[in-house]
PDB file of C-alpha atoms and ligand atoms in Angstrom:
ATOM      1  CA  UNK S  10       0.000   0.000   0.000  1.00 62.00           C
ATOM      2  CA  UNK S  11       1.294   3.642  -0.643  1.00 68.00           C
ATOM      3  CA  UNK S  12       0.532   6.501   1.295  1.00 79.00           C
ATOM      4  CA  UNK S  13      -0.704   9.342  -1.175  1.00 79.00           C
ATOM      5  CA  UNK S  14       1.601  12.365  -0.510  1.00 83.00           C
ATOM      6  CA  UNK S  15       3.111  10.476   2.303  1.00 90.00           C
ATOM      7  CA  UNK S  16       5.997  12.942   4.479  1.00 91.00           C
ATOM      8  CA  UNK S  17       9.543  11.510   4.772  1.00 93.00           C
ATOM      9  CA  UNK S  18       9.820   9.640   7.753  1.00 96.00           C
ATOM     10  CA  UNK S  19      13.427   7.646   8.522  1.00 97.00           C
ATOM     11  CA  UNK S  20      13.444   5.091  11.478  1.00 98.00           C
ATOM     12  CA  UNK S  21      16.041   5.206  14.194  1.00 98.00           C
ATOM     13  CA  UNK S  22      16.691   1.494  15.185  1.00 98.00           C
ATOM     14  CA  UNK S  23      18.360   1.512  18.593  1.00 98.00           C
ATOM     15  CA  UNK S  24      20.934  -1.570  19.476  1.00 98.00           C
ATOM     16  CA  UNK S  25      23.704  -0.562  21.121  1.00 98.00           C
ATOM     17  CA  UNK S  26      22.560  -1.687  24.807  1.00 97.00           C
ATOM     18  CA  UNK S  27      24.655  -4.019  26.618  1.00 94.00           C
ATOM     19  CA  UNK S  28      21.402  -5.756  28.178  1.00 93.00           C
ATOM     20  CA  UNK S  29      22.535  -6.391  31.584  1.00 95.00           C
ATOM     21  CA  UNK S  30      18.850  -7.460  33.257  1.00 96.00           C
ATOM     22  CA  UNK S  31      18.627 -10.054  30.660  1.00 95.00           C
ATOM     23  CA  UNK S  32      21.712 -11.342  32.535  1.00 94.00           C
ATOM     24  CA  UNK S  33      22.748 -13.682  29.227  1.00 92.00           C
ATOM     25  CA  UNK S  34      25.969 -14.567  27.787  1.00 89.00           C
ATOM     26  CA  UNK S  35      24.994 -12.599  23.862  1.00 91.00           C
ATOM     27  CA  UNK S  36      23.716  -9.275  24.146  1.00 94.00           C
ATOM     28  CA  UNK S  37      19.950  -9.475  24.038  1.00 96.00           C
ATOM     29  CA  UNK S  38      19.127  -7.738  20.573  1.00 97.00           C
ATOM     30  CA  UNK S  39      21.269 -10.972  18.730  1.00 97.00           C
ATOM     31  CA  UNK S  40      20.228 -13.794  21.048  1.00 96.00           C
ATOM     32  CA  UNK S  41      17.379 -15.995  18.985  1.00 95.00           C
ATOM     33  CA  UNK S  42      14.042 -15.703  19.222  1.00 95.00           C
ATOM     34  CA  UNK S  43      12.397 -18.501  16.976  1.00 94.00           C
ATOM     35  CA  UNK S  44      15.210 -18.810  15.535  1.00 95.00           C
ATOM     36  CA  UNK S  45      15.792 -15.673  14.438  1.00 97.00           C
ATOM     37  CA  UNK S  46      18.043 -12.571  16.055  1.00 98.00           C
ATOM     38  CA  UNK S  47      15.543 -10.636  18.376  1.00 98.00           C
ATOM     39  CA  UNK S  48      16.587  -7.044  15.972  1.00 98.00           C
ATOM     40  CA  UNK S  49      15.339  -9.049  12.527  1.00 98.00           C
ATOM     41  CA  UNK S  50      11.816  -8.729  13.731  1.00 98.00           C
ATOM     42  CA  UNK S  51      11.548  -4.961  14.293  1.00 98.00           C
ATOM     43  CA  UNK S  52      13.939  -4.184  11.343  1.00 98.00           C
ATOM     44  CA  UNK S  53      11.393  -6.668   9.231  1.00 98.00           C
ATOM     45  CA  UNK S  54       8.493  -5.016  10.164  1.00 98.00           C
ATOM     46  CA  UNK S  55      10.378  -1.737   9.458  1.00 98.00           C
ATOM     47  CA  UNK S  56      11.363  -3.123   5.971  1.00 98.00           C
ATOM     48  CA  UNK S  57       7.859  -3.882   4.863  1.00 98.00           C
ATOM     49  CA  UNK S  58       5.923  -0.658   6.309  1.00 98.00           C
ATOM     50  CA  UNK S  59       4.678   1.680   3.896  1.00 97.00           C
ATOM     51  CA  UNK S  60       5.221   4.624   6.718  1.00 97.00           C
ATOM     52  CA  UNK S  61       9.215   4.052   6.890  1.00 98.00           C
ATOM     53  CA  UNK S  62      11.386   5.096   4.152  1.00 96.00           C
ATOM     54  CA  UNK S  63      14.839   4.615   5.890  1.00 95.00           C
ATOM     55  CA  UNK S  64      16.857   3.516   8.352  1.00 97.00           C
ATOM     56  CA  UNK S  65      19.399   4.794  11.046  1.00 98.00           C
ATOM     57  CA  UNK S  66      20.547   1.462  13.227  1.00 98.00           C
ATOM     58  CA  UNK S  67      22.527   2.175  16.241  1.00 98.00           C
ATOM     59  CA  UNK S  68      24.767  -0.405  17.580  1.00 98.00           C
ATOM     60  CA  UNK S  69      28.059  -1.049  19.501  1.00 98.00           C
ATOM     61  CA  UNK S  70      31.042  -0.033  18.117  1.00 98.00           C
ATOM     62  CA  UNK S  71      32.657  -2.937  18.057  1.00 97.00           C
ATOM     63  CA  UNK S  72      28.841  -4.872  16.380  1.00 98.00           C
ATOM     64  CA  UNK S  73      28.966  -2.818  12.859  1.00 98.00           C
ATOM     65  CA  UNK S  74      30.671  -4.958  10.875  1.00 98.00           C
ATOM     66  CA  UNK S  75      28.885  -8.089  12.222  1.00 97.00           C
ATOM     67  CA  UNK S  76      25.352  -6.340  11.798  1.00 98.00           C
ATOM     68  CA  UNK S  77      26.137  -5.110   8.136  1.00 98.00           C
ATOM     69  CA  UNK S  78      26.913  -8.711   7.503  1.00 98.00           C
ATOM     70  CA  UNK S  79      24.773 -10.817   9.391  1.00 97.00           C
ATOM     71  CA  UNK S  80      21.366  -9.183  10.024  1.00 98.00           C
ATOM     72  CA  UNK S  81      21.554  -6.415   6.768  1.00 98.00           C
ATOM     73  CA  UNK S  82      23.276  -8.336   4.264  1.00 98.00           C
ATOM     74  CA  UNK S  83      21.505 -11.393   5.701  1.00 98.00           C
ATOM     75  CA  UNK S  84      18.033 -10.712   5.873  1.00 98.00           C
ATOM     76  CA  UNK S  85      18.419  -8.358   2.613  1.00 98.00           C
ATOM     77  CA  UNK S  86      17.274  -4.749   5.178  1.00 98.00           C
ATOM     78  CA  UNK S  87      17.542  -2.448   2.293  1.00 98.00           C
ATOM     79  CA  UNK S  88      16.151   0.453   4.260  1.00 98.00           C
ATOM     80  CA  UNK S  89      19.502   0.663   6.169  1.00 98.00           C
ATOM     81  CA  UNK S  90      20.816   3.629   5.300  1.00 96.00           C
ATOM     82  CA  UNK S  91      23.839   3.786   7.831  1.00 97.00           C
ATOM     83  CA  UNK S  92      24.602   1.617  11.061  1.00 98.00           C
ATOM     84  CA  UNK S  93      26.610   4.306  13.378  1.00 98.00           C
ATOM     85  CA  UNK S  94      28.186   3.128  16.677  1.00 98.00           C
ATOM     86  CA  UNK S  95      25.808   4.748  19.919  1.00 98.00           C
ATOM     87  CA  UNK S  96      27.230   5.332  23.285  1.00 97.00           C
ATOM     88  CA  UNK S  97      26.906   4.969  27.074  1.00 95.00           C
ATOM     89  CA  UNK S  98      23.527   6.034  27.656  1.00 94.00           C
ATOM     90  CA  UNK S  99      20.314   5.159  25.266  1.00 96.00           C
ATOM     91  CA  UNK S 100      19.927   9.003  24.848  1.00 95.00           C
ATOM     92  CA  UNK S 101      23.648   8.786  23.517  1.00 96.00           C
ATOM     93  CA  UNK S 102      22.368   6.450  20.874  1.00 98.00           C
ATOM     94  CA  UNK S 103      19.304   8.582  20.210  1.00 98.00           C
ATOM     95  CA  UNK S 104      22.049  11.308  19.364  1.00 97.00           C
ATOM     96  CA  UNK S 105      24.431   9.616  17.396  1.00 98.00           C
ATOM     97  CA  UNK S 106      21.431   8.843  14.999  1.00 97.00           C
ATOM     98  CA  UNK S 107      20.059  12.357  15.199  1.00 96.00           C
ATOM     99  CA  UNK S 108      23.488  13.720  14.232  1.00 95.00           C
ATOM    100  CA  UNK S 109      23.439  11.563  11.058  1.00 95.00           C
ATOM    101  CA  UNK S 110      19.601  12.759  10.115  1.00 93.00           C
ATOM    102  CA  UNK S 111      21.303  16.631  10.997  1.00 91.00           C
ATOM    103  CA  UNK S 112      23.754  16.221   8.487  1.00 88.00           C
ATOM    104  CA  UNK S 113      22.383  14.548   5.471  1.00 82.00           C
ATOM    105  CA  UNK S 114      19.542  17.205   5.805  1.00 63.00           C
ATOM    106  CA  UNK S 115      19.752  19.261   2.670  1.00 62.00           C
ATOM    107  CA  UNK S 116      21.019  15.950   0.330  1.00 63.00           C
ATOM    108  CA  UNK S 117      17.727  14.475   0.639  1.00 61.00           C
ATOM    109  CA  UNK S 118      15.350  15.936  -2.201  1.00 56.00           C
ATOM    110  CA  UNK S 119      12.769  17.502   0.816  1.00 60.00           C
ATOM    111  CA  UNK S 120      14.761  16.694   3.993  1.00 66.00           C
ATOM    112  CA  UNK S 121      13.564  14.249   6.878  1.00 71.00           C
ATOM    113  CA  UNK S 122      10.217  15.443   7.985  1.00 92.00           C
ATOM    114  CA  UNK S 123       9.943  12.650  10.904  1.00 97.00           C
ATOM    115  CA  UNK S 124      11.909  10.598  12.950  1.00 97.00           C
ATOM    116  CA  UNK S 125      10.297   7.031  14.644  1.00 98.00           C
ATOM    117  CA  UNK S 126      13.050   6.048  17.449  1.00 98.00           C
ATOM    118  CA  UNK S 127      12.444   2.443  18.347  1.00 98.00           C
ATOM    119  CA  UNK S 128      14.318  -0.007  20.784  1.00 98.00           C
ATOM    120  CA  UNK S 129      15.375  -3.151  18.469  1.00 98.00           C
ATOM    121  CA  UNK S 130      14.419  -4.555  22.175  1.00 98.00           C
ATOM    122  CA  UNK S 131      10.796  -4.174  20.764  1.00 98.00           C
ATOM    123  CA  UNK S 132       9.913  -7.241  18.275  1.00 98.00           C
ATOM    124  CA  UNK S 133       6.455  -6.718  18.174  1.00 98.00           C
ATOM    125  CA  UNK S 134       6.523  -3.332  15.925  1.00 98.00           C
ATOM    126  CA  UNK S 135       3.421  -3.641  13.874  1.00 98.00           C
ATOM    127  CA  UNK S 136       1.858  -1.763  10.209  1.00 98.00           C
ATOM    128  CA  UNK S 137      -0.842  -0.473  12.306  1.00 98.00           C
ATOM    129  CA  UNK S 138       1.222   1.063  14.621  1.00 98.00           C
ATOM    130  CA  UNK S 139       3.314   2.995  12.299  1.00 98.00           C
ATOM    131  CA  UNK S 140       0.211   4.308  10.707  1.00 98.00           C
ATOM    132  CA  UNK S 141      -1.226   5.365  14.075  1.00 98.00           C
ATOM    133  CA  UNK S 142       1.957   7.238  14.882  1.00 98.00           C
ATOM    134  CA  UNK S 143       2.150   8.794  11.494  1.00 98.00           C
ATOM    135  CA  UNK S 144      -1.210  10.014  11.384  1.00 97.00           C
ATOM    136  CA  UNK S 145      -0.492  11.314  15.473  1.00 98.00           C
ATOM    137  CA  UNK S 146       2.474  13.117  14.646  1.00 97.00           C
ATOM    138  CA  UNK S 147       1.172  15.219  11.595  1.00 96.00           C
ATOM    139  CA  UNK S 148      -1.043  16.814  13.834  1.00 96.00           C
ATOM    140  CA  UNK S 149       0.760  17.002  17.229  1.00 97.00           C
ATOM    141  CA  UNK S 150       4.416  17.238  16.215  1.00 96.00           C
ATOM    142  CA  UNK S 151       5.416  14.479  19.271  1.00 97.00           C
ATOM    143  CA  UNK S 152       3.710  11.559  19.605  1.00 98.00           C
ATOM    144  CA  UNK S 153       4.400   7.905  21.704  1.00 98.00           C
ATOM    145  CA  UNK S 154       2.993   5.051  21.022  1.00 98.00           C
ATOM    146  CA  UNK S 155       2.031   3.584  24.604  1.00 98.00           C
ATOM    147  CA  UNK S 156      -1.176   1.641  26.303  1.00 98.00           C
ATOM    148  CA  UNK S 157      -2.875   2.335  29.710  1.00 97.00           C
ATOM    149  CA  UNK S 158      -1.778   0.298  32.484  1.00 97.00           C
ATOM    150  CA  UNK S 159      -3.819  -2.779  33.595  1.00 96.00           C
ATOM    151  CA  UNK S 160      -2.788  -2.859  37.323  1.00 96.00           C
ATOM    152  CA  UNK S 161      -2.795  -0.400  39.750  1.00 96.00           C
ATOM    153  CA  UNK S 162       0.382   1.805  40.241  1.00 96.00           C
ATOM    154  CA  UNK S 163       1.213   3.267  43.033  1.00 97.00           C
ATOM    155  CA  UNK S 164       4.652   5.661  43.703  1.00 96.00           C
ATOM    156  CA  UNK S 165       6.825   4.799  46.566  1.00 97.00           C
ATOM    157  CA  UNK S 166       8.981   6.822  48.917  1.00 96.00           C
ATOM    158  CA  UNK S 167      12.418   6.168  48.996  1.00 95.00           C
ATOM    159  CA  UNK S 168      11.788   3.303  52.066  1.00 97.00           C
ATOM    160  CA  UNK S 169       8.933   1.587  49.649  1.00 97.00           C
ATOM    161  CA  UNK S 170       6.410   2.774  51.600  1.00 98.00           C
ATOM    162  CA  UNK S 171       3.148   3.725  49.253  1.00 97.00           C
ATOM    163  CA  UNK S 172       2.552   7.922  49.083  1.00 97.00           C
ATOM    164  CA  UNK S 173       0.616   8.304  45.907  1.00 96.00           C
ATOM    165  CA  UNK S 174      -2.375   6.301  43.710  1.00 97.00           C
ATOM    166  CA  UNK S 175      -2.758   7.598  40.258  1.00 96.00           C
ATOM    167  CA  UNK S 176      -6.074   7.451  39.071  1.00 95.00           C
ATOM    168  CA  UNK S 177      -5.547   4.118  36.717  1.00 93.00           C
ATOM    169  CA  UNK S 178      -7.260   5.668  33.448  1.00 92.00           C
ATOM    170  CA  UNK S 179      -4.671   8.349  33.191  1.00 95.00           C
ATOM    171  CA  UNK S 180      -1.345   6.190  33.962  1.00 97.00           C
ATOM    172  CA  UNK S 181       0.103   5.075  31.000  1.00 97.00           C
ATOM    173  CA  UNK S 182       3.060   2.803  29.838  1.00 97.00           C
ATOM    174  CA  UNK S 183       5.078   3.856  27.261  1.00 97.00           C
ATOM    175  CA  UNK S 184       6.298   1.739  24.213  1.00 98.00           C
ATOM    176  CA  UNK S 185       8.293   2.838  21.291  1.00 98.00           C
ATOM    177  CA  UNK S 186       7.895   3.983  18.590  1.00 98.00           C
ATOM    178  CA  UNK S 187       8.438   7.563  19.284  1.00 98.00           C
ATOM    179  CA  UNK S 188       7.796   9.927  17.142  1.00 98.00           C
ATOM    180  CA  UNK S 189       8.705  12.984  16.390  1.00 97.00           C
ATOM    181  CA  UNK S 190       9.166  16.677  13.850  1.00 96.00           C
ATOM    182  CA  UNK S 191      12.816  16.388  12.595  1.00 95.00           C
ATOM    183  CA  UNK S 192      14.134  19.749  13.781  1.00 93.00           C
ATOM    184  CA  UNK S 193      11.662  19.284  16.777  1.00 95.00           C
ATOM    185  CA  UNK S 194      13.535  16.037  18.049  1.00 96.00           C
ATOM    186  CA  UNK S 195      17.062  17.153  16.713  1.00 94.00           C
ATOM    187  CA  UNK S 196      16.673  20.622  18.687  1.00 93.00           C
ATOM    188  CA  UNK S 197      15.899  18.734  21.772  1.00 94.00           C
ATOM    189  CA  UNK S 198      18.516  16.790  21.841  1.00 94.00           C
ATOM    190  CA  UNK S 199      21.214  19.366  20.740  1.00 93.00           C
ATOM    191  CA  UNK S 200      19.832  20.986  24.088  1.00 92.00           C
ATOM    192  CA  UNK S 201      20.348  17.798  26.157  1.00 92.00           C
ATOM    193  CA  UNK S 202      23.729  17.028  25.306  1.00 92.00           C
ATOM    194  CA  UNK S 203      24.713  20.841  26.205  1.00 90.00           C
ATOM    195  CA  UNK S 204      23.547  20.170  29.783  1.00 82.00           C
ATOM    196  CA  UNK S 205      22.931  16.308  30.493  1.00 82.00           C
ATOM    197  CA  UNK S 206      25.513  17.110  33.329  1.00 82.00           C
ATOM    198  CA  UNK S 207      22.801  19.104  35.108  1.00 81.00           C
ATOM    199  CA  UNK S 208      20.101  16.291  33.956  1.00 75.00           C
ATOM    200  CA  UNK S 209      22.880  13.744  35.924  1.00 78.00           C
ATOM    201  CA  UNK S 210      23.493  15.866  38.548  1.00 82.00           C
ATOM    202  CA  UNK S 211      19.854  16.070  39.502  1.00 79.00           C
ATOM    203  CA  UNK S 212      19.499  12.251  39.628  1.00 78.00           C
ATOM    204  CA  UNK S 213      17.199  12.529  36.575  1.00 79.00           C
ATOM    205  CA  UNK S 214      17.499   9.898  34.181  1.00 84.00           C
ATOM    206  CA  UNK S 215      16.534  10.062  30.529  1.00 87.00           C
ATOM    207  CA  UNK S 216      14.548   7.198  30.247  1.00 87.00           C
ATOM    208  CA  UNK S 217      12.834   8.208  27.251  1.00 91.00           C
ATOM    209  CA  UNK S 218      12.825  10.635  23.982  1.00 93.00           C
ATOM    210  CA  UNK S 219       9.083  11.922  25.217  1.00 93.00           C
ATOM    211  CA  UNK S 220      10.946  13.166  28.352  1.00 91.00           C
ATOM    212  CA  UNK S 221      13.608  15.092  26.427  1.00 90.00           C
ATOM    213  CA  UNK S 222      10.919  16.865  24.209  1.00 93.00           C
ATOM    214  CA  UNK S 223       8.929  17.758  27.123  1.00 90.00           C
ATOM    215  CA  UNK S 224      11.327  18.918  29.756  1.00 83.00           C
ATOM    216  CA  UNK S 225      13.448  20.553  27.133  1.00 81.00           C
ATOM    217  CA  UNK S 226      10.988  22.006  25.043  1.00 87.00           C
ATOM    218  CA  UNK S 227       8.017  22.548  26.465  1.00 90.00           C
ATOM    219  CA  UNK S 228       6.299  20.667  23.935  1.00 94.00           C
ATOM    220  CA  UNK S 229       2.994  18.861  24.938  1.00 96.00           C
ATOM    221  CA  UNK S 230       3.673  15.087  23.541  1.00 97.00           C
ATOM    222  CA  UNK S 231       0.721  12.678  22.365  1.00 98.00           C
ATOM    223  CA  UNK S 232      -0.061   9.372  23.724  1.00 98.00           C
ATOM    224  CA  UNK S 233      -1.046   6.708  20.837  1.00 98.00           C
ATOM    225  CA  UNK S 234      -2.152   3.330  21.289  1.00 98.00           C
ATOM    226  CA  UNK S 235       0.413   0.961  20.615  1.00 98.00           C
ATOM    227  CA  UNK S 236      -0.511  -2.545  21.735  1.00 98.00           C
ATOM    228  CA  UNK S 237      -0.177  -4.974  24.683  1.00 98.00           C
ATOM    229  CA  UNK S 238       1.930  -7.351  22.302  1.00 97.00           C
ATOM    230  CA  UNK S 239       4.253  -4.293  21.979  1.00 98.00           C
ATOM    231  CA  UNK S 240       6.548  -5.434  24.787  1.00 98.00           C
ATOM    232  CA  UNK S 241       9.942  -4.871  25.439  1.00 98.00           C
ATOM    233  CA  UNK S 242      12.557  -7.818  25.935  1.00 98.00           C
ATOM    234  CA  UNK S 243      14.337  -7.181  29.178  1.00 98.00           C
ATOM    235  CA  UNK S 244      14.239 -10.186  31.339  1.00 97.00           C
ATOM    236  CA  UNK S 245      14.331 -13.946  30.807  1.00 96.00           C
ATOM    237  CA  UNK S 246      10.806 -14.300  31.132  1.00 96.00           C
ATOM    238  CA  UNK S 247       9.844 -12.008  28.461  1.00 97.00           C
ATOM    239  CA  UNK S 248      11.315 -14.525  26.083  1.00 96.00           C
ATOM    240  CA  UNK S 249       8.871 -17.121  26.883  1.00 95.00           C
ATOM    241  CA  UNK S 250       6.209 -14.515  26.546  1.00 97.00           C
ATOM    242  CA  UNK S 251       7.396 -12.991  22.591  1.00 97.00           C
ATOM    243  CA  UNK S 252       7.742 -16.913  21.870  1.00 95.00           C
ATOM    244  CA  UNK S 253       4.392 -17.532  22.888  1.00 96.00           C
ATOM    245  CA  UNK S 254       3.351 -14.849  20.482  1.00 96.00           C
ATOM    246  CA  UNK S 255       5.724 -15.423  17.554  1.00 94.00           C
ATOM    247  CA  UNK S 256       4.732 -19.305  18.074  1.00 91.00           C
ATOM    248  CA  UNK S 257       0.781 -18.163  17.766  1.00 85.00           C
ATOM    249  CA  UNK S 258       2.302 -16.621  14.709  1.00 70.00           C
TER     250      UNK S 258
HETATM  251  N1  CTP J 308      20.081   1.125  23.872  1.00 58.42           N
HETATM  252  C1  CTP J 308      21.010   1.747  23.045  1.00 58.42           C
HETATM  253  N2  CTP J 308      22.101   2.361  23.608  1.00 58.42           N
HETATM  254  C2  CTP J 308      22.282   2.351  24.941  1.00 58.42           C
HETATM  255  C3  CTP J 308      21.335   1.730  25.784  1.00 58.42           C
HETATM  256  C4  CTP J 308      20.222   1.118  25.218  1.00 58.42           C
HETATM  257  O1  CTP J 308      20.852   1.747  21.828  1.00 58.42           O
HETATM  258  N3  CTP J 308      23.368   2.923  25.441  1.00 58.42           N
HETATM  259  C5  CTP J 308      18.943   0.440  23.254  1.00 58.42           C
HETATM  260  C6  CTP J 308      18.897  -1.052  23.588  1.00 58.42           C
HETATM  261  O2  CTP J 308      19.714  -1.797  22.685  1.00 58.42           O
HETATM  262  C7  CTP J 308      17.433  -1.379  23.512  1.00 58.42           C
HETATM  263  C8  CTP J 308      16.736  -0.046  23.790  1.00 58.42           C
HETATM  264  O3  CTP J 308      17.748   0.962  23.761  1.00 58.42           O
HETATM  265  O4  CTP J 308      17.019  -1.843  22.255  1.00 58.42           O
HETATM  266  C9  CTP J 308      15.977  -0.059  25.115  1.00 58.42           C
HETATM  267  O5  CTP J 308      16.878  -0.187  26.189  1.00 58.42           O
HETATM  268  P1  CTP J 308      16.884  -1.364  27.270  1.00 58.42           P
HETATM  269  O6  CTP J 308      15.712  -2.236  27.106  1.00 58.42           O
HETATM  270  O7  CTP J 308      17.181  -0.740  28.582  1.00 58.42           O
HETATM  271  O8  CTP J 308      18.135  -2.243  26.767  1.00 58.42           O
HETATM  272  P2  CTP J 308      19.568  -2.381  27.415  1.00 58.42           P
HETATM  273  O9  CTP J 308      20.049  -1.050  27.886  1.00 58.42           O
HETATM  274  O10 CTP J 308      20.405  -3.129  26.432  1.00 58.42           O
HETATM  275  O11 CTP J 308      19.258  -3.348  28.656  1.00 58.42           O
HETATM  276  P3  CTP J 308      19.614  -3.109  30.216  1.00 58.42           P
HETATM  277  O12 CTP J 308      19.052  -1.759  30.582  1.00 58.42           O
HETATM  278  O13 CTP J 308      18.971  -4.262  30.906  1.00 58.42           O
HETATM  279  O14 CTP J 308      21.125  -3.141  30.305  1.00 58.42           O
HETATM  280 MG1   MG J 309      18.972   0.043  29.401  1.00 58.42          MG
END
């Protein structure tokens, strides 16, 4: 399906975590997951979407030349436009793709109009998603793709005792894609990285892009539905769970 006069939008892939809660031997985005690496499945669904026209994956350093080989060349990704090393902190990675979409501004015939950051951690990227999150962001500039919670949360004091109930309709969880205005996201971040030492000093940590656009901007950022299959792989039981749902197929 094409989009009629669909916007440039360019996907950063992030996989340059070290995935220490999955406490494994292979970092998590290359262990298998039905037999194929857990990054294949949100790079495939990437690769087929009618939304995405390119590709910024982030990796380790030291990963490029065994991701160009064995999960670009592989799996045939032709959206991959570049695979650029990321750095200590996710937001790091975030910037080191940012910096590429920054410069090649201007050789693209009308520039990158949006940016969808998602965690390869994330297999479960869907069609329907994308298209939620593009139709979201034309309007509101910054948009997430995230689901209200199902349980109850409640935030602790530092000694774990209870203090606050959120009313449950309004608490959300937060997936990725996130999606955002080129110069909107890129600005953002250009202020982070001037003061993240403030942002560290604080004890505030950048968990998410949403949180850089809103504390550093201003800007008000959109909630989407994503889905509840949209989870993130970060322990050894959320294996069993995405093979439960790849095996449902
Ligand atoms: N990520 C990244 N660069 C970092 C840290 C994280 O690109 N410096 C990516 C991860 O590869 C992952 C996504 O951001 O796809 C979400 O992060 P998370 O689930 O926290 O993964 P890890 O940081 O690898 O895991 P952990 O926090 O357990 O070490
Ligand atoms: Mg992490």
């Amino acid at each position: 399906m094409r989009i009629m006069g669909k916007e440039r939008c360019t996907a950063v892939v992030l996989a340059a975590g070290s995935g220490k809660r999955m406490e494994s031997g292979v970092a998590k985005q290359y262990m298998l997951l039905c037999g194929k690496p857990l990054i294949f499945y949100a790079l495939y669904a990437i690769e087929k979407s009618s939304v995405i026209d390119d590709c910024i994956l982030v990796t380790g350093a030291e990963d490029i030349s065994y991701v160009r080989e064995e999960i670009v060349a592989r799996y045939g990704f032709r959206k991959v436009d570049a695979i650029v090393a990321g750095g200590q902190e996710r937001y790091d990675s975030v910037y080191q793709a940012l910096r590429v979409i920054a410069h090649r501004d201007g050789k693209i015939p009308n520039g990158d109009r949006y940016v969808f950051i998602h965690d390869s951690a994330r297999p479960f990227l869907t069609e329907d998603i994308l298209l939620r999150c593009y139709e979201e962001v034309k309007k509101a500039k910054a948009c997430v793709a995230g689901m209200p919670v199902k349980d109850t949360i409640k935030i602790a004091d530092r000694e774990d005792y209870a203090v606050e109930t959120p009313e449950r309709t309004l608490v959300w969880q937060i997936q990725t894609p996130q999606v955002f205005d080129a110069s909107l996201i890129i600005e953002a971040y250009e202020k982070l990285m001037r003061d993240k030492k403030q942002f560290a000093d604080k004890g505030i940590k950048v968990t998410d892009d949403a949180m850089v656009v809103e504390s550093y901007m201003g800007f008000p950022v959109k909630l989407v539905k994503g889905s509840y299959e949209n989870i993130k792989i970060t322990t050894p039981e959320d294996l069993v769970i995405a093979e439960a749902f790849l095996g449902r197929g």
